[in-house]
PDB file of N, CA and C in Angstrom:
ATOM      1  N   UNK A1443    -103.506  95.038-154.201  1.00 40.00           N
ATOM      2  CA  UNK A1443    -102.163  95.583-154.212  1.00 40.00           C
ATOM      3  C   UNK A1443    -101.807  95.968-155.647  1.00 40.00           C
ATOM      4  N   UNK A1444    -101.320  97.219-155.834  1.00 45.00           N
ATOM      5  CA  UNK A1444    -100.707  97.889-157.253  1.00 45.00           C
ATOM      6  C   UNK A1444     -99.398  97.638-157.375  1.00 45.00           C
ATOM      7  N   UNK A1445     -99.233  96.826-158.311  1.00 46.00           N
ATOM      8  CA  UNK A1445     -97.580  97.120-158.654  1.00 46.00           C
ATOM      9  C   UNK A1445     -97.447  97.592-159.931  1.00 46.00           C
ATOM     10  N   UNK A1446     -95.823  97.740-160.476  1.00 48.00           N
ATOM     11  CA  UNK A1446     -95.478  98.916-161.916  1.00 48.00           C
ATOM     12  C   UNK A1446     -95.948  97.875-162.902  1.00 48.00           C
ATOM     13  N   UNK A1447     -96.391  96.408-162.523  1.00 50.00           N
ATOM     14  CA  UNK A1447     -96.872  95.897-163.977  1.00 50.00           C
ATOM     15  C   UNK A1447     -98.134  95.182-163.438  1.00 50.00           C
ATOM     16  N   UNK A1448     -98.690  96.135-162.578  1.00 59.00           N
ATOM     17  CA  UNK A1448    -100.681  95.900-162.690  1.00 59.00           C
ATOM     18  C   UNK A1448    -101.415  96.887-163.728  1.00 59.00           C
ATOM     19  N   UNK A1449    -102.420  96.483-163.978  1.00 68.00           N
ATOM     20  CA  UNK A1449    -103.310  97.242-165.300  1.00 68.00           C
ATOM     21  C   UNK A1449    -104.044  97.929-164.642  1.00 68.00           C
ATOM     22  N   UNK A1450    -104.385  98.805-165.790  1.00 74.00           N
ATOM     23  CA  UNK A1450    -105.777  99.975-165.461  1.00 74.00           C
ATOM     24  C   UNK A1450    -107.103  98.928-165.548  1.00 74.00           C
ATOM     25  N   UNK A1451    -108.246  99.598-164.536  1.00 77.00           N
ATOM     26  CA  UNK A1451    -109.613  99.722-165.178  1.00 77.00           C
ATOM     27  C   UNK A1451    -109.865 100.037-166.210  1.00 77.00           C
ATOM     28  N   UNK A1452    -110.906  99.790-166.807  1.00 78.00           N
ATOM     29  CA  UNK A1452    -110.992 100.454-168.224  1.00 78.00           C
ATOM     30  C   UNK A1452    -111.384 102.104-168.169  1.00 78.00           C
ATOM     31  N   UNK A1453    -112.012 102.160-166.783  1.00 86.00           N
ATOM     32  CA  UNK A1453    -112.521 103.753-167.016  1.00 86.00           C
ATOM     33  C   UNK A1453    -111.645 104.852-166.138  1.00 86.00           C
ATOM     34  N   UNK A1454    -110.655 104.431-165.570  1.00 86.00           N
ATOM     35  CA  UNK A1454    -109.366 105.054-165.795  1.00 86.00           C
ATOM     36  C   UNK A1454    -107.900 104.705-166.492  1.00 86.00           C
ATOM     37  N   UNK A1455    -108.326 103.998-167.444  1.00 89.00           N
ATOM     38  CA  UNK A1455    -107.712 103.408-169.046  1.00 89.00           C
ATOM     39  C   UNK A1455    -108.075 104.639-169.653  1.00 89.00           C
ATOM     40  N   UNK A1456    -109.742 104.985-169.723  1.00 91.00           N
ATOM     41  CA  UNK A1456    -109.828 105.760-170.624  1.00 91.00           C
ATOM     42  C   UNK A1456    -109.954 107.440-170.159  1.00 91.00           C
ATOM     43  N   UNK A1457    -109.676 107.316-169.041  1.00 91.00           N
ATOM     44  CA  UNK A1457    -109.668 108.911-168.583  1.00 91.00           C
ATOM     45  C   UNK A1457    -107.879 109.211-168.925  1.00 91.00           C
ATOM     46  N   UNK A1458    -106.833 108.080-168.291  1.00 92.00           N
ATOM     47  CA  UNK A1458    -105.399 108.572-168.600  1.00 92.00           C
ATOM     48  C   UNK A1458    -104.997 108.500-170.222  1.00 92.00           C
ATOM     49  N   UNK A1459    -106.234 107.793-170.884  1.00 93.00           N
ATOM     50  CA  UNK A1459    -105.897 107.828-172.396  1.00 93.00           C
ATOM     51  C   UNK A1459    -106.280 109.268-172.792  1.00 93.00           C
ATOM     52  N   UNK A1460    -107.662 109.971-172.503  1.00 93.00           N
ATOM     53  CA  UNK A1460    -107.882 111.173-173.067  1.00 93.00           C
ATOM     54  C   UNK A1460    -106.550 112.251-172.350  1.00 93.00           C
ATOM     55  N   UNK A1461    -105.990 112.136-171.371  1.00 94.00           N
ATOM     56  CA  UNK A1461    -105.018 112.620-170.883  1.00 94.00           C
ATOM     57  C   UNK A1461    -103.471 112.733-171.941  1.00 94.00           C
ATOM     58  N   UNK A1462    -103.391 111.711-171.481  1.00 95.00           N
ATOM     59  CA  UNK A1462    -102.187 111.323-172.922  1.00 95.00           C
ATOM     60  C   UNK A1462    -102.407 111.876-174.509  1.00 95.00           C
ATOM     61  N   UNK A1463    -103.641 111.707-174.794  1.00 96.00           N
ATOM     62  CA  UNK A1463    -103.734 112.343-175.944  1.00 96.00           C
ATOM     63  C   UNK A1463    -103.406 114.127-176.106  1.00 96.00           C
ATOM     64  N   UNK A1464    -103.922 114.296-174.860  1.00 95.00           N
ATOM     65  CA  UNK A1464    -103.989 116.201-174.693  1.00 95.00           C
ATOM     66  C   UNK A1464    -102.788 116.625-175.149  1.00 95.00           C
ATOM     67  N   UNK A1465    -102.234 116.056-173.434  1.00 95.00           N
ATOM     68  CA  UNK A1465    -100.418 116.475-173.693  1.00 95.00           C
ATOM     69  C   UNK A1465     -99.568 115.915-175.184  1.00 95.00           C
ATOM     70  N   UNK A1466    -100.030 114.750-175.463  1.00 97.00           N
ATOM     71  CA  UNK A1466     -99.506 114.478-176.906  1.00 97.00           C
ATOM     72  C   UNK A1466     -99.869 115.790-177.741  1.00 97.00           C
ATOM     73  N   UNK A1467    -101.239 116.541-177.831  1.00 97.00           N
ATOM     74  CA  UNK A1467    -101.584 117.305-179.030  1.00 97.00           C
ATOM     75  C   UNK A1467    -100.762 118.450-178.453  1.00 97.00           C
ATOM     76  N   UNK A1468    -100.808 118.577-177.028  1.00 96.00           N
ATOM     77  CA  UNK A1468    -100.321 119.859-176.736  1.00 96.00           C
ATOM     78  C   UNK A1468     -98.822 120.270-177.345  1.00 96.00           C
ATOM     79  N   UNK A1469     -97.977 119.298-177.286  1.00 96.00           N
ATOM     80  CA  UNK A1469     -96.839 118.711-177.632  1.00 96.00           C
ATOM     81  C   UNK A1469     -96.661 119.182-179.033  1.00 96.00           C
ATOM     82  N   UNK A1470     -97.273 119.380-179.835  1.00 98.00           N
ATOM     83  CA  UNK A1470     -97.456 119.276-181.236  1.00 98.00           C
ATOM     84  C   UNK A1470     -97.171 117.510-182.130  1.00 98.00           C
ATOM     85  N   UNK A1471     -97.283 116.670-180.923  1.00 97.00           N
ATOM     86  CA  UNK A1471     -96.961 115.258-181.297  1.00 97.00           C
ATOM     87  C   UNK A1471     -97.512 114.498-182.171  1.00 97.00           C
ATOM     88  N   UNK A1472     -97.454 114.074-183.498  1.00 97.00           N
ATOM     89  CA  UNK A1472     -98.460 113.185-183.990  1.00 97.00           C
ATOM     90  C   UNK A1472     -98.475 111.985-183.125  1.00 97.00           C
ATOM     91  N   UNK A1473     -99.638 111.055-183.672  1.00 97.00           N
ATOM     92  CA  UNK A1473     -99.201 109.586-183.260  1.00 97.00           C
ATOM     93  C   UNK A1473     -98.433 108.831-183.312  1.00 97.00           C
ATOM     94  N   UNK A1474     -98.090 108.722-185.071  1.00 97.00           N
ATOM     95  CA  UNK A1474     -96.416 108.204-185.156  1.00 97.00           C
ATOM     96  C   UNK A1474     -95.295 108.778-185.142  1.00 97.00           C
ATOM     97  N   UNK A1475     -95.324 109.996-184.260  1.00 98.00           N
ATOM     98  CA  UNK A1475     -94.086 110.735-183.665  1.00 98.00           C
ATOM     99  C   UNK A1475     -93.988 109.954-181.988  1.00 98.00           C
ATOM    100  N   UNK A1476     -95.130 109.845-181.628  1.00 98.00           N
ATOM    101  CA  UNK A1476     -95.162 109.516-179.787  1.00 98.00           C
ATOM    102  C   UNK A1476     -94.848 107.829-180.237  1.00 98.00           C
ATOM    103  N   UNK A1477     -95.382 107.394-181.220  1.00 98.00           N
ATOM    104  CA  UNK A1477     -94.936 105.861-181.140  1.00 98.00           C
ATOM    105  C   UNK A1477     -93.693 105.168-181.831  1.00 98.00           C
ATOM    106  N   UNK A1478     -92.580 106.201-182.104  1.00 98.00           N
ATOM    107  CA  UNK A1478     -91.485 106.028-183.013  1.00 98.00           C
ATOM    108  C   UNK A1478     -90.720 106.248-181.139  1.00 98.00           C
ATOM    109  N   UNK A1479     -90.845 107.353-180.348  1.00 97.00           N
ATOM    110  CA  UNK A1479     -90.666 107.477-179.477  1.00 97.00           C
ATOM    111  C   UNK A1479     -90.398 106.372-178.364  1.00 97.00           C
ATOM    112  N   UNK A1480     -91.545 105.529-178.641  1.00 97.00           N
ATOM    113  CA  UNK A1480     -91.965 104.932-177.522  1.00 97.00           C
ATOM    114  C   UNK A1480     -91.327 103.023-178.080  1.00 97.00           C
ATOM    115  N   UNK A1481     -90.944 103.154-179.493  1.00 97.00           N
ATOM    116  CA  UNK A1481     -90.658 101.874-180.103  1.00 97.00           C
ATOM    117  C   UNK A1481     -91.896 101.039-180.201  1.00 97.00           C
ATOM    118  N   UNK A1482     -92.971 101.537-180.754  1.00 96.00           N
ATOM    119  CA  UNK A1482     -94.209 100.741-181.190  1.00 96.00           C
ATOM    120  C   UNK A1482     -94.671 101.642-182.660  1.00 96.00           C
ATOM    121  N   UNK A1483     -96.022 101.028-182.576  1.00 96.00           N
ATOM    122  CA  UNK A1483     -96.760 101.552-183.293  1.00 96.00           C
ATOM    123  C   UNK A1483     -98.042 102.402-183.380  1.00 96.00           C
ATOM    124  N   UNK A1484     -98.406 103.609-184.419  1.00 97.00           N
ATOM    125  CA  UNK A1484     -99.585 103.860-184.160  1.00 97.00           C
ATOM    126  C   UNK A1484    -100.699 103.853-183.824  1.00 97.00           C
ATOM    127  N   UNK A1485    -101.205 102.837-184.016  1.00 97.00           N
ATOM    128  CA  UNK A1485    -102.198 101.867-183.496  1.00 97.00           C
ATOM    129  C   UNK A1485    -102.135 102.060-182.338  1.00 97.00           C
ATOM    130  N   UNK A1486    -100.940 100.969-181.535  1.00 96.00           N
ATOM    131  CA  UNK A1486    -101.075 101.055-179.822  1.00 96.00           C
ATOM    132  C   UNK A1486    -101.354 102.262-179.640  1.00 96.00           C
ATOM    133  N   UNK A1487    -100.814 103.426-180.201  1.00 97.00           N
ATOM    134  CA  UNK A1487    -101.038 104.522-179.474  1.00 97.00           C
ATOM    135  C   UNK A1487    -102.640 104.837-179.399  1.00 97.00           C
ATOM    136  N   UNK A1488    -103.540 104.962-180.448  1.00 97.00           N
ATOM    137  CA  UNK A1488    -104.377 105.368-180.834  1.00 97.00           C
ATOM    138  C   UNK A1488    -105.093 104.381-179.612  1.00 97.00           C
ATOM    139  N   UNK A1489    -104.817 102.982-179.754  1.00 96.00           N
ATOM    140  CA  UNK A1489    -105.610 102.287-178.889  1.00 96.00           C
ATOM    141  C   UNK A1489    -105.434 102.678-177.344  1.00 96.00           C
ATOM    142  N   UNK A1490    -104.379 102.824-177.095  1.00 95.00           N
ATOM    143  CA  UNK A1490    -104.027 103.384-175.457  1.00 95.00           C
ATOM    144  C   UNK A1490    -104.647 104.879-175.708  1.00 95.00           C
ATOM    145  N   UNK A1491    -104.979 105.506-176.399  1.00 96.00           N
ATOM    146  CA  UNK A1491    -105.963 106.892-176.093  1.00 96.00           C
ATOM    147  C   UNK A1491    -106.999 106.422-175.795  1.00 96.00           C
ATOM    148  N   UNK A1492    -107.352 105.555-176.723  1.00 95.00           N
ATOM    149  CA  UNK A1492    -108.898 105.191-176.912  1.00 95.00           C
ATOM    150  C   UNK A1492    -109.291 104.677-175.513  1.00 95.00           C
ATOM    151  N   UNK A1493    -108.191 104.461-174.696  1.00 91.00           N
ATOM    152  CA  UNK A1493    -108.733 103.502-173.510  1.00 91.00           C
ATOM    153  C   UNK A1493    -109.327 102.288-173.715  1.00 91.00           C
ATOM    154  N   UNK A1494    -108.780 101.588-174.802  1.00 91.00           N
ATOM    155  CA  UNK A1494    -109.008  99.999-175.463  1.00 91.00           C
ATOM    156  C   UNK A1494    -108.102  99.450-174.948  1.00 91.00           C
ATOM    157  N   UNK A1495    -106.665  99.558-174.897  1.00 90.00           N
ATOM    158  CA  UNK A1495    -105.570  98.839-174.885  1.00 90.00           C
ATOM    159  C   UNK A1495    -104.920  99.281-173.053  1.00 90.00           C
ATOM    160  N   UNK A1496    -105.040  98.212-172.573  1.00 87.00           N
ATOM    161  CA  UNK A1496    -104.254  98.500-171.372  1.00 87.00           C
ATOM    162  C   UNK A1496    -102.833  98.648-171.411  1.00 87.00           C
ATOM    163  N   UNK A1497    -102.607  98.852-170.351  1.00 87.00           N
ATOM    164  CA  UNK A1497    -101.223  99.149-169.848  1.00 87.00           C
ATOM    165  C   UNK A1497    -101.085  99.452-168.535  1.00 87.00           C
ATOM    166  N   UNK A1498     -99.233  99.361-168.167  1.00 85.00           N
ATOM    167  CA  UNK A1498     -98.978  99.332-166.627  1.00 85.00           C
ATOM    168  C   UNK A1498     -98.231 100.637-166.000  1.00 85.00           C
ATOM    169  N   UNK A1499     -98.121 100.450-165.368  1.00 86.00           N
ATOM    170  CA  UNK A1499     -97.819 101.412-164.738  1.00 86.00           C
ATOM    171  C   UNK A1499     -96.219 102.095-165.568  1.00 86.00           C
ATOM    172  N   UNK A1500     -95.122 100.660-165.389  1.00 89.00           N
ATOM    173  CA  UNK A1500     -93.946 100.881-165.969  1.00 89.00           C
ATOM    174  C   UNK A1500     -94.373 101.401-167.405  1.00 89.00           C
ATOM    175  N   UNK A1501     -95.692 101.402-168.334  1.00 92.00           N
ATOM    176  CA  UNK A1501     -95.185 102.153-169.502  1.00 92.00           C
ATOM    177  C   UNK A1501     -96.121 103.189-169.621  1.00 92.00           C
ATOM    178  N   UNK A1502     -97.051 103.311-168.694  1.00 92.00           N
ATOM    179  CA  UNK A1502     -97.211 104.961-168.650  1.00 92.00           C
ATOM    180  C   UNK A1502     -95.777 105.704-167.948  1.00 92.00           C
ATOM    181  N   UNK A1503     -95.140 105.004-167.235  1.00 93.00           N
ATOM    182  CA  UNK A1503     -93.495 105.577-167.315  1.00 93.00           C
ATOM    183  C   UNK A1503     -92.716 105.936-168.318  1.00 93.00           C
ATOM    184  N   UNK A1504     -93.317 104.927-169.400  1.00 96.00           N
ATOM    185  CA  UNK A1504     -92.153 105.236-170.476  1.00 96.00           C
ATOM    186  C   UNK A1504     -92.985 106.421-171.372  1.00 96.00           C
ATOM    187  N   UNK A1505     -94.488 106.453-171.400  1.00 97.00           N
ATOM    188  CA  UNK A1505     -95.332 107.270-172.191  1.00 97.00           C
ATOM    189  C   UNK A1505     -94.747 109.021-171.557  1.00 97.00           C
ATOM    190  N   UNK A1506     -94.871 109.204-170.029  1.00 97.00           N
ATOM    191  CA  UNK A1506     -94.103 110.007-169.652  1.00 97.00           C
ATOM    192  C   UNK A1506     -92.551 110.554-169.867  1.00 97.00           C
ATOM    193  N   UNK A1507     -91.888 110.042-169.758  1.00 97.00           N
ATOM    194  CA  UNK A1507     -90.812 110.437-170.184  1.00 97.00           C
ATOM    195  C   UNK A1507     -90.653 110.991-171.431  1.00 97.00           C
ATOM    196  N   UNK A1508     -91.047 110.148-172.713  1.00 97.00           N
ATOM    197  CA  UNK A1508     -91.366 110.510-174.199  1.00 97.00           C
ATOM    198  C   UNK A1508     -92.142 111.950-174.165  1.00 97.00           C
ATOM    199  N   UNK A1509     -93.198 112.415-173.588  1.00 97.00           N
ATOM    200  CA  UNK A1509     -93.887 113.610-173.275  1.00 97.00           C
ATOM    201  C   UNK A1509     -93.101 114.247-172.825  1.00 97.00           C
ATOM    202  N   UNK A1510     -91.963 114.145-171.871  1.00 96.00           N
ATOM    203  CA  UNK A1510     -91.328 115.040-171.175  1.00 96.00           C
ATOM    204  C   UNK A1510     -92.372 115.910-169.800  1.00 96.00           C
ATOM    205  N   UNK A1511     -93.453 114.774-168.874  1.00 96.00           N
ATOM    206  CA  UNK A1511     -93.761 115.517-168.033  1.00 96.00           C
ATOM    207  C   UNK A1511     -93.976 114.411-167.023  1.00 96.00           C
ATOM    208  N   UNK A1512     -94.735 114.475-165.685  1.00 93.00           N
ATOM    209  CA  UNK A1512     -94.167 113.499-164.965  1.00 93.00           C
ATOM    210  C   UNK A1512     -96.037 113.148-164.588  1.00 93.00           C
ATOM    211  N   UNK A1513     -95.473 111.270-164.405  1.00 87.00           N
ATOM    212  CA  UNK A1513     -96.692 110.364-164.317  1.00 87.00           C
ATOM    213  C   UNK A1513     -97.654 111.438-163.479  1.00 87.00           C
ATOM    214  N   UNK A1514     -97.505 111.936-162.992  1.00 87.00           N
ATOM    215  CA  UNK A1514     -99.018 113.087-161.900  1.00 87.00           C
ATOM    216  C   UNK A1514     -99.145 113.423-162.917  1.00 87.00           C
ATOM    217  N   UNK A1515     -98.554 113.839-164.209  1.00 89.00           N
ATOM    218  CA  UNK A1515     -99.895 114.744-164.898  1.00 89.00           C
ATOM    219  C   UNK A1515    -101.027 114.108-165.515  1.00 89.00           C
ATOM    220  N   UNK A1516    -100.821 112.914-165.503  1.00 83.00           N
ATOM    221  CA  UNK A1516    -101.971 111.822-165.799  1.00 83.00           C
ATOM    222  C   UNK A1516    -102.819 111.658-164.979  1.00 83.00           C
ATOM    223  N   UNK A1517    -102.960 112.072-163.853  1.00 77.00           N
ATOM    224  CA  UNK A1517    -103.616 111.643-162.411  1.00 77.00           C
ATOM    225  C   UNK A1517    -104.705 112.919-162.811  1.00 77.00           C
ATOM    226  N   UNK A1518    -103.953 114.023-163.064  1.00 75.00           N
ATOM    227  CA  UNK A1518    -104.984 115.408-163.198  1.00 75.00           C
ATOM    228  C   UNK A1518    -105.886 115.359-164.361  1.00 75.00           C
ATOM    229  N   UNK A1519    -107.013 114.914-164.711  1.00 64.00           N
ATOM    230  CA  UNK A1519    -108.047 115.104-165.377  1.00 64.00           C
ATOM    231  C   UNK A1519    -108.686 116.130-166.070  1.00 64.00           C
ATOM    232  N   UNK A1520    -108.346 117.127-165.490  1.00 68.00           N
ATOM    233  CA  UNK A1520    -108.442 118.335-165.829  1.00 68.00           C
ATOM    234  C   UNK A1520    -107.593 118.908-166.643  1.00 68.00           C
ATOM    235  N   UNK A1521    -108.425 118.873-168.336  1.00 62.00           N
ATOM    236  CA  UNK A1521    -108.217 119.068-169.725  1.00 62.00           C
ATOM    237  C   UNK A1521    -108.564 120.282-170.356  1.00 62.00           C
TER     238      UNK A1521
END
């Protein structure tokens, strides 16, 4: 059972991390622009690209919103 605060696999950790990064670059976003955003730090961010650092559902919610596009565009892989 999935709920908004179950974790990724690591190897769709690291497919929604290369995701996140896109739309971040697409964005013209640095890292510590998306993580001033998000009330963290560079690092996490870099690590949540990297698909090192997990996370739940509720803050790929919040990673979305900060992007301005909606959690499906993370689902689409296609970069």
């Amino acid at each position: 059972q999935f709920s908004l605060h179950s974790s990724f696999p690591y190897k769709s950790r690291q497919l929604i991390g290369k995701k996140i990064k896109h739309l971040r670059e697409q964005k013209q976003l640095k890292l510590e622009q998306l993580a001033h955003l998000l009330g963290t730090d560079r690092q996490h961010i870099w690590n949540i690209e990297a698909g090192r650092k997990n996370f739940t559902m509720d803050y790929l919610d919040r990673i979305a919103k900060a992007l301005e596009v909606s959690q499906s565009e993370f689902l689409n892989t296609n970069i």
